[in-house]
PDB file of C-alpha atoms and ligand atoms in Angstrom:
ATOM      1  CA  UNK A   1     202.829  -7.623  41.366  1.00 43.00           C
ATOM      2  CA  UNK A   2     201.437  -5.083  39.248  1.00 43.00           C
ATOM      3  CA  UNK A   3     203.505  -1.606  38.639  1.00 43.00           C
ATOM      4  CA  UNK A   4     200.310   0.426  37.444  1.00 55.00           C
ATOM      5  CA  UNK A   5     199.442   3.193  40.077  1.00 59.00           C
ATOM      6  CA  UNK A   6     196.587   4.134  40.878  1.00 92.00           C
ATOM      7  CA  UNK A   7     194.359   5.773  43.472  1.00 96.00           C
ATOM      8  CA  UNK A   8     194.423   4.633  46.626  1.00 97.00           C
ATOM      9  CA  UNK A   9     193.391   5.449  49.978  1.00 98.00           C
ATOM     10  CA  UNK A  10     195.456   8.185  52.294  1.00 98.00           C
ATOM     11  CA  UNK A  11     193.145   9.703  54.479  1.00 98.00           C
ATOM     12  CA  UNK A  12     189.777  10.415  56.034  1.00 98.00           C
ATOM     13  CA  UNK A  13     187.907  13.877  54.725  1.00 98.00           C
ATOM     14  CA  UNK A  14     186.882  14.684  58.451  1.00 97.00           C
ATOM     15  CA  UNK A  15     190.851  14.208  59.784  1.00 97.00           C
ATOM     16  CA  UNK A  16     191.810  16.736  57.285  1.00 97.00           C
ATOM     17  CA  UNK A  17     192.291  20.242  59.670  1.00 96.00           C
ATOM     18  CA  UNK A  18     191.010  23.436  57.774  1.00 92.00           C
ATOM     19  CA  UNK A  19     193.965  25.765  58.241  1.00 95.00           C
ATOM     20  CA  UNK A  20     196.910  23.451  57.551  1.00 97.00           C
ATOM     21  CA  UNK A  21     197.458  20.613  55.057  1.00 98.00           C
ATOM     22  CA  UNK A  22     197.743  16.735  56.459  1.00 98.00           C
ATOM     23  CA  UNK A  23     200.892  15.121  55.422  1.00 98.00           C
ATOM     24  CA  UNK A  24     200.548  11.294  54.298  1.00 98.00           C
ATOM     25  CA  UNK A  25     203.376   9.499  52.965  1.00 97.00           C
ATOM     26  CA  UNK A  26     202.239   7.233  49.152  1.00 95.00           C
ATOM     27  CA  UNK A  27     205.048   4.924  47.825  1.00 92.00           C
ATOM     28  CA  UNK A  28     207.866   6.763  49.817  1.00 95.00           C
ATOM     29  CA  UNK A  29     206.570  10.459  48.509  1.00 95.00           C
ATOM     30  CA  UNK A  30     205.521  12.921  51.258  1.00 97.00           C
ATOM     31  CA  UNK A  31     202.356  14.216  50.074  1.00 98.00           C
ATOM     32  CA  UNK A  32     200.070  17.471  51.743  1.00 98.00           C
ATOM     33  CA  UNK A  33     196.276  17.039  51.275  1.00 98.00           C
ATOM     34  CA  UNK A  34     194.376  20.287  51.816  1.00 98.00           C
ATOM     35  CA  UNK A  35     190.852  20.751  51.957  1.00 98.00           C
ATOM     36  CA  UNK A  36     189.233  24.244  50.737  1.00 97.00           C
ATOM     37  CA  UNK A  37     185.236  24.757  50.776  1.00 93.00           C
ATOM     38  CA  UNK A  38     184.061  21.203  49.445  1.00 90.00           C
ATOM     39  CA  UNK A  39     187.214  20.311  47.530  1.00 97.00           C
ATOM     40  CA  UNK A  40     190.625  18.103  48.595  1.00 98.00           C
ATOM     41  CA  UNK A  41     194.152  18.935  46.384  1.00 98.00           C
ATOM     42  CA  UNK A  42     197.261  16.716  47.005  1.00 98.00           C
ATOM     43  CA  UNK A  43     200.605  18.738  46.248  1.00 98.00           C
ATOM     44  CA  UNK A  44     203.987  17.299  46.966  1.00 97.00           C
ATOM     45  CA  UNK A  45     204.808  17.967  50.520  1.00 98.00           C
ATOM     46  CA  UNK A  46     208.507  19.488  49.956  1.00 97.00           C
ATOM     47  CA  UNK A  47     208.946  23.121  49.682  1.00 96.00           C
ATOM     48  CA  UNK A  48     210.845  23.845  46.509  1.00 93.00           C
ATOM     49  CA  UNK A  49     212.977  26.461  48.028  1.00 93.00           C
ATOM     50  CA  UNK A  50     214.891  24.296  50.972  1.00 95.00           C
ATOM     51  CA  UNK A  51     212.288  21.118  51.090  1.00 96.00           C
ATOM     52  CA  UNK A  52     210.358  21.944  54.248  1.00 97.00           C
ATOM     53  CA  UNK A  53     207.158  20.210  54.565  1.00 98.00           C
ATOM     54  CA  UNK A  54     204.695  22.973  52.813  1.00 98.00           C
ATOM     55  CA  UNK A  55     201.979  21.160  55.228  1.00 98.00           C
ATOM     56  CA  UNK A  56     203.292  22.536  58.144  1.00 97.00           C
ATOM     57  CA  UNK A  57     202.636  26.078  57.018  1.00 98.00           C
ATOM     58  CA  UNK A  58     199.700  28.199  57.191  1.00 98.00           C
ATOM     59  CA  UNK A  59     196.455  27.787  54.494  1.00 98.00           C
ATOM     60  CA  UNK A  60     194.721  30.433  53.992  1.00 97.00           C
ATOM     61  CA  UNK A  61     192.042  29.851  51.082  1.00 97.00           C
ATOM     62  CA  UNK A  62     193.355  28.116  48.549  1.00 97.00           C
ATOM     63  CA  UNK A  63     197.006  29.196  49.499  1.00 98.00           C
ATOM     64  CA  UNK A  64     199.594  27.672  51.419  1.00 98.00           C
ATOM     65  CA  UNK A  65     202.470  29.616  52.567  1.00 98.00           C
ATOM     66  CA  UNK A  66     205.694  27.732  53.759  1.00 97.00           C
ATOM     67  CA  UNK A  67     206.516  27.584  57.515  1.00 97.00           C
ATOM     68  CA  UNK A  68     210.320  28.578  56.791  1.00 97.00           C
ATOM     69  CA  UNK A  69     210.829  31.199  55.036  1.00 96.00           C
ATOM     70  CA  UNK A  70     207.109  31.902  53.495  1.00 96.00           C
ATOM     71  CA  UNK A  71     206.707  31.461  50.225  1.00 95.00           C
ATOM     72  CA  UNK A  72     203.292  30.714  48.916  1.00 96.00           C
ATOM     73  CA  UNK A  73     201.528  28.201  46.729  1.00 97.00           C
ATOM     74  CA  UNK A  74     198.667  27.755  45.359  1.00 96.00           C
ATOM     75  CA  UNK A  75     197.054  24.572  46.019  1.00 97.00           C
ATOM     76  CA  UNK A  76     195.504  23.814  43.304  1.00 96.00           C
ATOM     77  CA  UNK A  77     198.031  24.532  40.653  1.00 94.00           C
ATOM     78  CA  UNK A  78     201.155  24.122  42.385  1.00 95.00           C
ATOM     79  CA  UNK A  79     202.161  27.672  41.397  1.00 93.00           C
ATOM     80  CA  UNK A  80     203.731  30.632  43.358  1.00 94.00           C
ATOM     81  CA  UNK A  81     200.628  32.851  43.008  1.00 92.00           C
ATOM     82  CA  UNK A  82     203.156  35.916  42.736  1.00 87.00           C
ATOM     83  CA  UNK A  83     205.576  34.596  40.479  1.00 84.00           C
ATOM     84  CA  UNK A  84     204.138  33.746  36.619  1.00 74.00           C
ATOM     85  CA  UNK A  85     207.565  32.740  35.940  1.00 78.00           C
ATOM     86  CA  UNK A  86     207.694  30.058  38.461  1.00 81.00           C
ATOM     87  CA  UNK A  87     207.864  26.134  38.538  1.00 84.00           C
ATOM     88  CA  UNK A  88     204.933  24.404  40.001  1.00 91.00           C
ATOM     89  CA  UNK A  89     205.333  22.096  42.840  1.00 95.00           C
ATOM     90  CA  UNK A  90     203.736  18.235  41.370  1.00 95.00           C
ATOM     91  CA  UNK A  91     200.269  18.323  42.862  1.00 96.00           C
ATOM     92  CA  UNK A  92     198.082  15.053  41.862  1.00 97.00           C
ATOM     93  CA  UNK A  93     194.766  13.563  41.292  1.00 97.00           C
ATOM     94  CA  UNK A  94     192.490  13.164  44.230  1.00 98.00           C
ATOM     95  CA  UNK A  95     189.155  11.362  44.537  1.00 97.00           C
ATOM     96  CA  UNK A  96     186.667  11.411  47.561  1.00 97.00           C
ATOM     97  CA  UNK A  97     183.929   9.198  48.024  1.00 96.00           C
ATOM     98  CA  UNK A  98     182.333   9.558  51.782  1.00 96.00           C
ATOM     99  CA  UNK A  99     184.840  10.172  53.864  1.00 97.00           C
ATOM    100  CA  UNK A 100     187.840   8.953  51.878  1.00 98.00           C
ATOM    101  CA  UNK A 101     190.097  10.474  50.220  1.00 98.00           C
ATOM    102  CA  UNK A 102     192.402   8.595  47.529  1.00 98.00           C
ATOM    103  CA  UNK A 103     195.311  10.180  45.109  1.00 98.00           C
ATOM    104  CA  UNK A 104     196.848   8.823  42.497  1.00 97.00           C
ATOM    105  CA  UNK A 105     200.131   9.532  42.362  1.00 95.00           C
ATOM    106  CA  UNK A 106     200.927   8.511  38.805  1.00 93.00           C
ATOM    107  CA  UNK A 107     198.063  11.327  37.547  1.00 93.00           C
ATOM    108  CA  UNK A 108     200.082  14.505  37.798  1.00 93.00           C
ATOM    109  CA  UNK A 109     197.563  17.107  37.186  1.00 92.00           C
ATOM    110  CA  UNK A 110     199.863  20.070  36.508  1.00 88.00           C
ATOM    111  CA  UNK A 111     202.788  20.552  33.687  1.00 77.00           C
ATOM    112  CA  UNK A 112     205.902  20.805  35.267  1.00 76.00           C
ATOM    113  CA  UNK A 113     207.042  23.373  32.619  1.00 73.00           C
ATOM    114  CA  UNK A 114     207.134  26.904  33.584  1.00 60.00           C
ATOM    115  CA  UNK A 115     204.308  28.901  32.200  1.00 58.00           C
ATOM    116  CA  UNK A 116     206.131  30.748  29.741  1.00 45.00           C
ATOM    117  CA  UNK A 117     207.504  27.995  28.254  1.00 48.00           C
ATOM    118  CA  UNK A 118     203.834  25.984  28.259  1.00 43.00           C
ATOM    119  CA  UNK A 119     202.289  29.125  26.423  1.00 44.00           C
ATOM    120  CA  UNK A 120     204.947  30.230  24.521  1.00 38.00           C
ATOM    121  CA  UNK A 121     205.293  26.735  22.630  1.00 37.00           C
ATOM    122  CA  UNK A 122     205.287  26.406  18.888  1.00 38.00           C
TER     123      UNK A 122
HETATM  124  S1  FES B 201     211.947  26.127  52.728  1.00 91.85           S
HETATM  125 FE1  FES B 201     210.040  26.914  52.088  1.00 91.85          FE
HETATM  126  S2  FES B 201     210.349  29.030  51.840  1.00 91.85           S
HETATM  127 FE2  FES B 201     212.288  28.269  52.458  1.00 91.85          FE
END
């Protein structure tokens, strides 16, 4: 009944593999969870460049770089960590109590403008 997102439950911390993201699907949006050290980032789950799942490709630290054709994000920002003139990919609130592990998708937590244009504002 009500519209109002907010976090729910996707996954279990201890199903979440340490090399990879985990790909859950929230209101019809594929999402990748990835777990570095102690903390868990959601980022969409669509590769910017030709929309593979970003989940599918390798994580190393806090960096996942696509199965297709390899380029790399950062998961906690969404950015290209090699391009400062890039667009992030949405990556969203996350909670984790025990073993659970909740996003919200309506709390984006990175601006979708491009850097440049986020710094370079009057
Ligand atoms: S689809 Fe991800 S790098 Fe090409």
């Amino acid at each position: 009944m009500s519209s109002v997102l907010s976090f729910v439950s996707v996954a279990r911390l201890d199903e979440l593999p340490a090399d990879r993201g985990l790909r859950v699907v929230v209101d019809g949006v594929g999402v990748g969870l990835y777990r570095v050290n102690d903390a868990v980032y959601a980022m969409e789950d669509a590769c910017p460049h030709a929309g593979y799942p970003l989940s599918e490709g390798q994580l190393d630290g806090c960096v996942v770089s696509c199965d297709a054709h390899g380029w790399p994000f950062d998961v906690r920002t969404g950015f290209d960590p090699d391009n400062a003139d890039g667009f992030p990919v949405p990556c969203f609130a996350v909670e984790v109590e025990g073993n659970d592990v909740r996003i919200d998708l309506a709390h984006r937590i990175n601006d979708p403008r491009r850097r440049h244009d986020a710094s370079n504002s009057p």
